[in-house]
CSV table of C-alpha atoms and ligand atoms in Angstrom, one decimal:
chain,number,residue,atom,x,y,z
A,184,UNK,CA,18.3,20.7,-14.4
A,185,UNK,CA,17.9,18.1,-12.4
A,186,UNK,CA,16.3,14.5,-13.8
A,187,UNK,CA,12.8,13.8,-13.6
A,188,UNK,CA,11.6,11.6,-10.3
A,189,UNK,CA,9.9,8.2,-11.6
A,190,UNK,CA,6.7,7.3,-9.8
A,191,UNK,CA,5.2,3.9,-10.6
A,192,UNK,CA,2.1,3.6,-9.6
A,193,UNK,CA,1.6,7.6,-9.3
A,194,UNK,CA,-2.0,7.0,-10.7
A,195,UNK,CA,-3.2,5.0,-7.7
A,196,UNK,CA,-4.6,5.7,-3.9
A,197,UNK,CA,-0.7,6.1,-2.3
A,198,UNK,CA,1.0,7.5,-5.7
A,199,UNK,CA,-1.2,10.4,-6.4
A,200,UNK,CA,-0.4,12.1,-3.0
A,201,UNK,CA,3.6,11.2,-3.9
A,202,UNK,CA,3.3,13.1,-7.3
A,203,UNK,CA,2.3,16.5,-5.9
A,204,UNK,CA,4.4,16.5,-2.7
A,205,UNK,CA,7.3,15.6,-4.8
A,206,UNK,CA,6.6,18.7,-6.9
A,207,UNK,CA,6.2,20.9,-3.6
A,208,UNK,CA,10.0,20.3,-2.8
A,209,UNK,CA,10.5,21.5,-6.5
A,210,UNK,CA,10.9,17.9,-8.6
A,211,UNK,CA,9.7,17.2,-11.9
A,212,UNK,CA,8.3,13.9,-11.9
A,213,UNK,CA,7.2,11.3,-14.2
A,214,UNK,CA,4.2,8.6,-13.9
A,215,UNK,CA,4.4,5.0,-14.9
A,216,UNK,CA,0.6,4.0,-15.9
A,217,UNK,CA,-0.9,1.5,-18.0
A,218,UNK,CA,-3.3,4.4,-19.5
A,219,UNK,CA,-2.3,7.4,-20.9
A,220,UNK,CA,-2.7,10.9,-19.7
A,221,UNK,CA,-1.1,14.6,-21.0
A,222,UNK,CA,2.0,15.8,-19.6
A,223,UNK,CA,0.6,19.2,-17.3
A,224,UNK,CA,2.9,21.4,-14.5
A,225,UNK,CA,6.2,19.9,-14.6
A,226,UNK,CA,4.8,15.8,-14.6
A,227,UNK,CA,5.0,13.6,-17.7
A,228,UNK,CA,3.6,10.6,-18.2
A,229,UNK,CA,4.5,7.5,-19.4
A,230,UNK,CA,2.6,4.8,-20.8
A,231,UNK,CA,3.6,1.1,-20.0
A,232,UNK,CA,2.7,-2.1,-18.0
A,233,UNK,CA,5.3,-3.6,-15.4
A,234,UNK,CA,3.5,-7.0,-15.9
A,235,UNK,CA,4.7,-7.6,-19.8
A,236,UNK,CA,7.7,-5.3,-19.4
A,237,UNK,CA,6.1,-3.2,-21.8
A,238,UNK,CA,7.0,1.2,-22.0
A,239,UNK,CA,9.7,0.4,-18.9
A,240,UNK,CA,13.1,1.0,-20.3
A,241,UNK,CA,11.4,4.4,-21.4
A,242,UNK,CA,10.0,5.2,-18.4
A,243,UNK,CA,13.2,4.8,-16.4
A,244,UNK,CA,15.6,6.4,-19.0
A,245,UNK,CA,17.4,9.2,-18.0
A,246,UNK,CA,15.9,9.2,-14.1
A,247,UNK,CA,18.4,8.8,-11.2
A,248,UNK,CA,15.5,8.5,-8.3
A,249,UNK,CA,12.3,5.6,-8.6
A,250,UNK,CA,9.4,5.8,-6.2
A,251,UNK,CA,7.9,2.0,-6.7
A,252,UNK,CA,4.2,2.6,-5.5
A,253,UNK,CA,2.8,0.4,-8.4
A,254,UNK,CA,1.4,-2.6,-7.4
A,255,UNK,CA,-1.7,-5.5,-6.8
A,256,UNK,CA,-2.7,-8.1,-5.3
A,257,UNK,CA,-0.3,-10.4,-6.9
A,258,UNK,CA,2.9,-11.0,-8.8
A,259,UNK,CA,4.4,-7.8,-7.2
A,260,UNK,CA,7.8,-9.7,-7.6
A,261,UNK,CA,8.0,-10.4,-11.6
A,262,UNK,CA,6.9,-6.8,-12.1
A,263,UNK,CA,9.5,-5.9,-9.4
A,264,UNK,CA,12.2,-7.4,-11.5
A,265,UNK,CA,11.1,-6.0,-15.3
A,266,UNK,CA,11.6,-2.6,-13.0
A,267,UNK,CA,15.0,-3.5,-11.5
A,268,UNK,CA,16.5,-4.8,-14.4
A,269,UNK,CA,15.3,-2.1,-16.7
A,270,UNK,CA,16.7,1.1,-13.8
A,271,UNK,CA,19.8,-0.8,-13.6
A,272,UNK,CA,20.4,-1.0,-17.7
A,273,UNK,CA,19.6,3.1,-17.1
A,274,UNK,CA,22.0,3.2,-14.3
A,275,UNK,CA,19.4,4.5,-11.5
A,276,UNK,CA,21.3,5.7,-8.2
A,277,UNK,CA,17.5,5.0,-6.0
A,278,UNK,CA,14.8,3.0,-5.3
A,279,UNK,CA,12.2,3.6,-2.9
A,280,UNK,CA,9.9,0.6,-2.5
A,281,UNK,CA,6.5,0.6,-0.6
A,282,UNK,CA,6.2,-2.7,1.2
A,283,UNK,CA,3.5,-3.8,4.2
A,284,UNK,CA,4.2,-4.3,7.8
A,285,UNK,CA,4.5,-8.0,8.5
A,286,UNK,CA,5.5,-9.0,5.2
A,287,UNK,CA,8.7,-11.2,6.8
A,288,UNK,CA,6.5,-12.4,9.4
A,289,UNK,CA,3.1,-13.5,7.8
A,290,UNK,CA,3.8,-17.0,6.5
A,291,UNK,CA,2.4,-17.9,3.0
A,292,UNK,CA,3.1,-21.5,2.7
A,293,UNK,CA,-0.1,-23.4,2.3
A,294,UNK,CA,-2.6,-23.3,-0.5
A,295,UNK,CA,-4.7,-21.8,1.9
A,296,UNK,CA,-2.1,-19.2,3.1
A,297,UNK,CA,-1.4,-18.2,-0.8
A,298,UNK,CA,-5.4,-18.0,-1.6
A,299,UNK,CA,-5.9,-16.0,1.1
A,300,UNK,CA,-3.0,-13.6,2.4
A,301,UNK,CA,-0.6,-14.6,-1.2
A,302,UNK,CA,-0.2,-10.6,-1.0
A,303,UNK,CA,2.3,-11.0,2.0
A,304,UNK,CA,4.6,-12.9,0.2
A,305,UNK,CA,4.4,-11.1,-3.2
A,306,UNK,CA,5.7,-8.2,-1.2
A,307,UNK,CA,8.2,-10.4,0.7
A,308,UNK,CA,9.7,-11.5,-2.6
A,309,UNK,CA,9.3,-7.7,-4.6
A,310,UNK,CA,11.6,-6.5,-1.1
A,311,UNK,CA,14.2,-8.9,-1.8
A,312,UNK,CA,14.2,-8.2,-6.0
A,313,UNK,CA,14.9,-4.5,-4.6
A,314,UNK,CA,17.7,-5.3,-2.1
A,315,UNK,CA,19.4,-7.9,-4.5
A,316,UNK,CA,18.9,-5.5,-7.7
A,317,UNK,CA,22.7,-4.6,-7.1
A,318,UNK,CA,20.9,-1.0,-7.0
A,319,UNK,CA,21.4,1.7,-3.8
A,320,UNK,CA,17.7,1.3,-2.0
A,321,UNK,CA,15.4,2.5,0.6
A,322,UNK,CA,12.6,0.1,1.4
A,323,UNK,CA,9.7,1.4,3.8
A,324,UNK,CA,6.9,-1.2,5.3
A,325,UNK,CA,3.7,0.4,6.2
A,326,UNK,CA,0.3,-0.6,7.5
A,327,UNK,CA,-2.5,-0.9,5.8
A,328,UNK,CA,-3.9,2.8,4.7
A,329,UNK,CA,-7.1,3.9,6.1
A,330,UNK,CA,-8.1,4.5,2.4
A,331,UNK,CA,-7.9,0.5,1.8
A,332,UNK,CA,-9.7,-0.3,5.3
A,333,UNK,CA,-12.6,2.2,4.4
A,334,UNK,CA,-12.6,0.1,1.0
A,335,UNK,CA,-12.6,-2.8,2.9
A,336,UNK,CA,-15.3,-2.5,5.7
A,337,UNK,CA,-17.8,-0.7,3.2
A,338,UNK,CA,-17.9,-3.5,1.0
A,339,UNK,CA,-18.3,-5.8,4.2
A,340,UNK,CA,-21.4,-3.9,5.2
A,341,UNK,CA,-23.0,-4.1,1.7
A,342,UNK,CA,-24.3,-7.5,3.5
A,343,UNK,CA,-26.7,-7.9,6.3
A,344,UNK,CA,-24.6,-10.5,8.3
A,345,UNK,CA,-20.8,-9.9,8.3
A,346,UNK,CA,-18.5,-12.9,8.4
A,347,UNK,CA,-15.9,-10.6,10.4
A,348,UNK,CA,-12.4,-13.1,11.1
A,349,UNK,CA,-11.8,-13.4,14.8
A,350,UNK,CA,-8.5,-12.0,16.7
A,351,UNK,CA,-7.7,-10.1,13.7
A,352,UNK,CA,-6.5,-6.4,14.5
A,353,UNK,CA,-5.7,-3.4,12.3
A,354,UNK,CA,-3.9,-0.3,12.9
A,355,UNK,CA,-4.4,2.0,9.7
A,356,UNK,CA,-2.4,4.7,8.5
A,357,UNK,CA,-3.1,8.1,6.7
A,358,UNK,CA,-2.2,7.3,3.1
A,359,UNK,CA,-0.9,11.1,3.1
A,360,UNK,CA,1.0,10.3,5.7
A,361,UNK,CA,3.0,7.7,4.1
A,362,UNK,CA,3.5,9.4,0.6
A,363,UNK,CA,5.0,12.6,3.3
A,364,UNK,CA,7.7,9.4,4.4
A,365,UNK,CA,8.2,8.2,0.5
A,366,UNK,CA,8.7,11.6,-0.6
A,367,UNK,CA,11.2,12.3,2.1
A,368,UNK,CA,12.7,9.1,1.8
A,369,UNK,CA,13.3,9.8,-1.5
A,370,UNK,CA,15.3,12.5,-1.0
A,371,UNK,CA,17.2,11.3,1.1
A,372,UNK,CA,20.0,8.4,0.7
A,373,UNK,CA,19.7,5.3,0.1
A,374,UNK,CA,18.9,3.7,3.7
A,375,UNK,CA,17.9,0.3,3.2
A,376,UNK,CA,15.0,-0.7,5.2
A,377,UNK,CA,14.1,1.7,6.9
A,378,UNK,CA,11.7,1.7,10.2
A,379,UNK,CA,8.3,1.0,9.8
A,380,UNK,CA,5.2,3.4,9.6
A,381,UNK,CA,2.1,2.3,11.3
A,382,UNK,CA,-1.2,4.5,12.5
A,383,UNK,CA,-2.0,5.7,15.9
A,384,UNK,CA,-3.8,2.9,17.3
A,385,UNK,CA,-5.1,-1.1,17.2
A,386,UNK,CA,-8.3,-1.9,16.5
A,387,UNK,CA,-10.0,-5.1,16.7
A,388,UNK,CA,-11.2,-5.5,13.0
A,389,UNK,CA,-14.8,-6.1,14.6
A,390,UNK,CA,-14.4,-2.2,16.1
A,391,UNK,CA,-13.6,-1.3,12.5
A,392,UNK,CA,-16.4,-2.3,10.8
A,393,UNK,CA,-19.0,-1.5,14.0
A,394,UNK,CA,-17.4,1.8,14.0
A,395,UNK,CA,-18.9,2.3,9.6
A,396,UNK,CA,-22.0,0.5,10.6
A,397,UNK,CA,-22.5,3.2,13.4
A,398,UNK,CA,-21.3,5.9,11.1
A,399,UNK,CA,-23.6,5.2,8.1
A,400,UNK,CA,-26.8,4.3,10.5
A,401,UNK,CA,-26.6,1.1,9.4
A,402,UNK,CA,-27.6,-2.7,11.5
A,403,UNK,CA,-26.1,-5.4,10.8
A,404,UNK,CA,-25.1,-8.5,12.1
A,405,UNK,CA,-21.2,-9.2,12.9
A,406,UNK,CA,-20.9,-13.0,12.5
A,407,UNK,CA,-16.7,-14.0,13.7
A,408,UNK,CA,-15.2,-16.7,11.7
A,409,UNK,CA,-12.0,-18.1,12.5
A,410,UNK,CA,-9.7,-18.4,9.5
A,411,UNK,CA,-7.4,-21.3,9.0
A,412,UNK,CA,-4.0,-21.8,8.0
A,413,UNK,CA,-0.7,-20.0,9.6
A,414,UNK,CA,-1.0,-17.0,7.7
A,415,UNK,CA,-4.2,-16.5,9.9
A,416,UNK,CA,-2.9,-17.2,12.9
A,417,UNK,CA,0.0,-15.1,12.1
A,418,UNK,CA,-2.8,-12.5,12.1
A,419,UNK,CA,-4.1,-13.4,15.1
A,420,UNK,CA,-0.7,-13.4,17.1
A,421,UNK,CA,-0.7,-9.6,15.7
A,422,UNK,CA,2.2,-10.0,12.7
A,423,UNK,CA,0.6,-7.6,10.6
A,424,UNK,CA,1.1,-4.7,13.5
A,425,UNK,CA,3.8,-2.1,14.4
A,426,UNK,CA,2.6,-0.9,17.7
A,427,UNK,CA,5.9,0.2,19.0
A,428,UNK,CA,5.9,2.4,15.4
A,429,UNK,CA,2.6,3.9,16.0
A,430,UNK,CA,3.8,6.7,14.8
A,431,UNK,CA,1.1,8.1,12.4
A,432,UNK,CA,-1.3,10.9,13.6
A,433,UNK,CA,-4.6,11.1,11.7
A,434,UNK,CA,-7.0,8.4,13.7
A,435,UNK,CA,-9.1,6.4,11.6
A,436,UNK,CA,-12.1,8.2,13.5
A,437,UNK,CA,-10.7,11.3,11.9
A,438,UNK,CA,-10.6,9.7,8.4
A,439,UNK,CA,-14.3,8.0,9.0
A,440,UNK,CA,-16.3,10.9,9.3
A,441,UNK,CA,-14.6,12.5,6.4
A,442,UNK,CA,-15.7,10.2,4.5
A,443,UNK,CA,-19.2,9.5,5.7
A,444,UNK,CA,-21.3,11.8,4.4
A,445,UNK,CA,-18.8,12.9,1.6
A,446,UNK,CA,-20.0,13.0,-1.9
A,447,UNK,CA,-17.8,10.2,-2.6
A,448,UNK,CA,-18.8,8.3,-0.5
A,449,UNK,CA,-22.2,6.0,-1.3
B,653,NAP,N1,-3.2,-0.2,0.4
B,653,NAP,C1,-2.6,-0.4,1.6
B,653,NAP,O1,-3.2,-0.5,2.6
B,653,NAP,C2,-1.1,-0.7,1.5
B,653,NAP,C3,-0.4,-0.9,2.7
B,653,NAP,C4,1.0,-1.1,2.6
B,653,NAP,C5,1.6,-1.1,1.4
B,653,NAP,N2,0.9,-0.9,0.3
B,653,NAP,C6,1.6,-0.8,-1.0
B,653,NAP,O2,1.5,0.5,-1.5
B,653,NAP,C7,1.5,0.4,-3.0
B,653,NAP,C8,0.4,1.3,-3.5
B,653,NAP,O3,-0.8,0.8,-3.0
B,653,NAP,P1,-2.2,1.6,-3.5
B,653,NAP,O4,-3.2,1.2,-2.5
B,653,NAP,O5,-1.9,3.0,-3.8
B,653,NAP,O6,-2.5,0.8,-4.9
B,653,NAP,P2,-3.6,1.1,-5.9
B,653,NAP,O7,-4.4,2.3,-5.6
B,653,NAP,O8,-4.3,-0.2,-6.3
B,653,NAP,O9,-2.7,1.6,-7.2
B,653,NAP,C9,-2.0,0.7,-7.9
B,653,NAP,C10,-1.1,1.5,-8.9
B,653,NAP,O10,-0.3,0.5,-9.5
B,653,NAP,C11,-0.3,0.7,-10.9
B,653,NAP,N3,-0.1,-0.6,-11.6
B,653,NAP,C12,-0.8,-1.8,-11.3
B,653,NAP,N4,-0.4,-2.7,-12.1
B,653,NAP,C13,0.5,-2.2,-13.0
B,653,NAP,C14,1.3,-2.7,-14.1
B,653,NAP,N5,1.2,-3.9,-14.5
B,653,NAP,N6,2.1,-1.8,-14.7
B,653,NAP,C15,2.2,-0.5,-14.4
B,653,NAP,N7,1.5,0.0,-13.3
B,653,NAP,C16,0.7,-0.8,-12.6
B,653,NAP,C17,-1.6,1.4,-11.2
B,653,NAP,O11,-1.5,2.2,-12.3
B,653,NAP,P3,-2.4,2.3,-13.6
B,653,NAP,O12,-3.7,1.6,-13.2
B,653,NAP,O13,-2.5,3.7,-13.9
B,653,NAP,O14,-1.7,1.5,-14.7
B,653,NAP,C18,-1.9,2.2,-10.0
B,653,NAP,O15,-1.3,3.5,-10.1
B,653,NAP,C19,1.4,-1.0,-3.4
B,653,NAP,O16,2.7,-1.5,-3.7
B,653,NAP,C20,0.9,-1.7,-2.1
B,653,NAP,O17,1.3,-3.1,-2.0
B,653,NAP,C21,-0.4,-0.7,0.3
């Protein structure tokens, strides 16, 4: 039989659509999590925290393939390496890492930079743990997932004037979208980085949050700020953007009015 898939982070927004879509192509899989859950239809789980290296040599015993889809906002390196160190001990023949479009080109140098857009870096620096982990690896850099903008822009409109930075674009993805790429990725052979994935189209991140305003039937206010720092006008200059890999297909007006109006949704 063949060994069991690791996904870390298979409890969160990208890892849950991995799990299943890794058991469609007939994989047993096992979850990383901090909390823990009962094994069910061919998916254990395994309790254990990256951060203090905690439950990681057992997670990664006895697995050839690890899909890395655990992370935060920061710190992604250390818990990178507690990973890395631990799959190579098990002699692991994979890993797929999850990184984010414009991670080499969104400079976090500044206090500023690091308080602000630190997140760039952390994935800069978990990329290179992966390629220098002596390991066979796959890394794939995405945009940000329609799920997180939808986060993102609903919180913003929670006030009645929206500080909204100027000259920053988005261009979101489908989340299931990307776990479809990890899961074939996976699969497949080590390929090292790999070409990015970004959604269909730009938006101004103005049109973003105008567009759930409108949705919702809300008014409010859209104040532009201009950021400082170079991380920011990294932003501005588009470094967070793939548009010549626009090659997601669900549009974000697609995933908006799914959600607006959903019972999830507030
Ligand atoms: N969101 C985006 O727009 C976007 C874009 C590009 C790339 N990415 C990358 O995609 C990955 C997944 O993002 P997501 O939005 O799915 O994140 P998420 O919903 O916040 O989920 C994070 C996952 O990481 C796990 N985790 C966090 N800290 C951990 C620790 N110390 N030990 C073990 N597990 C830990 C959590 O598991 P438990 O809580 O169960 O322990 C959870 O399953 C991240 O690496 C992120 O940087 C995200």
């Amino acid at each position: 039989m063949a060994p069991p898939i690791l996904v870390t982070g298979g409890t969160g927004t990208l890892g849950r659509l991995v799990v299943p879509r890794l058991r469609e192509a007939g994989c047993d899989v096992r979850v990383l999590s901090r909390h823990s859950s009962e094994a069910s239809d061919g998916i254990e789980f395994v309790t254990g925290d990256r951060a203090k290296g905690e439950g990681i040599d057992s997670a990664v015993e006895g697995t050839e393939t690890i899909v890395h889809c655990a992370g935060s906002s920061k710190g992604d390196e250390d818990k990178a390496r507690h990973l890395l160190r631990a799959a190579s001990r098990a002699g692991a023949q994979h890993v797929v890492y999850i990184s984010v479009v414009g991670a080499d080109r969104i400079p976090v140098a500044s206090r500023i930079d690091r308080a602000m857009f630190g997140y760039f870096g952390s994935k800069l620096a978990a990329e290179r743990v992966v390629a220098d982990s002596g390991l066979p690896w796959t890394t794939l850099r995405a945009t940000q997932f329609h799920d997180l903008t939808y986060k993102t822009v609903r919180q913003m409109a929670r006030l009645p004037v929206i500080p909204v930075p100027s000259g920053f674009q988005f261009q979101p993805v489908d989340t299931g979208e990307v776990a479809a790429r990890l899961v074939e990725l996976a699969l497949g052979t080590p390929a090292g980085l790999v070409p990015d994935l970004a959604g269909p189209r730009v938006y101004a991140m103005d049109e973003l949050v105008r567009g759930y305003v409108r949705a919702r039937r809300k008014h409010r206010l859209i104040l532009p700020v201009r950021l400082p720092g170079e991380a920011a006008r990294a932003f501005r200059a588009g470094a967070n953007l793939a548009p010549d890999r626009a090659v997601g297909h669900r549009t974000w007006e697609d995933f908006l009015a799914a959600q607006v109006g959903s019972p999830s949704d507030d």
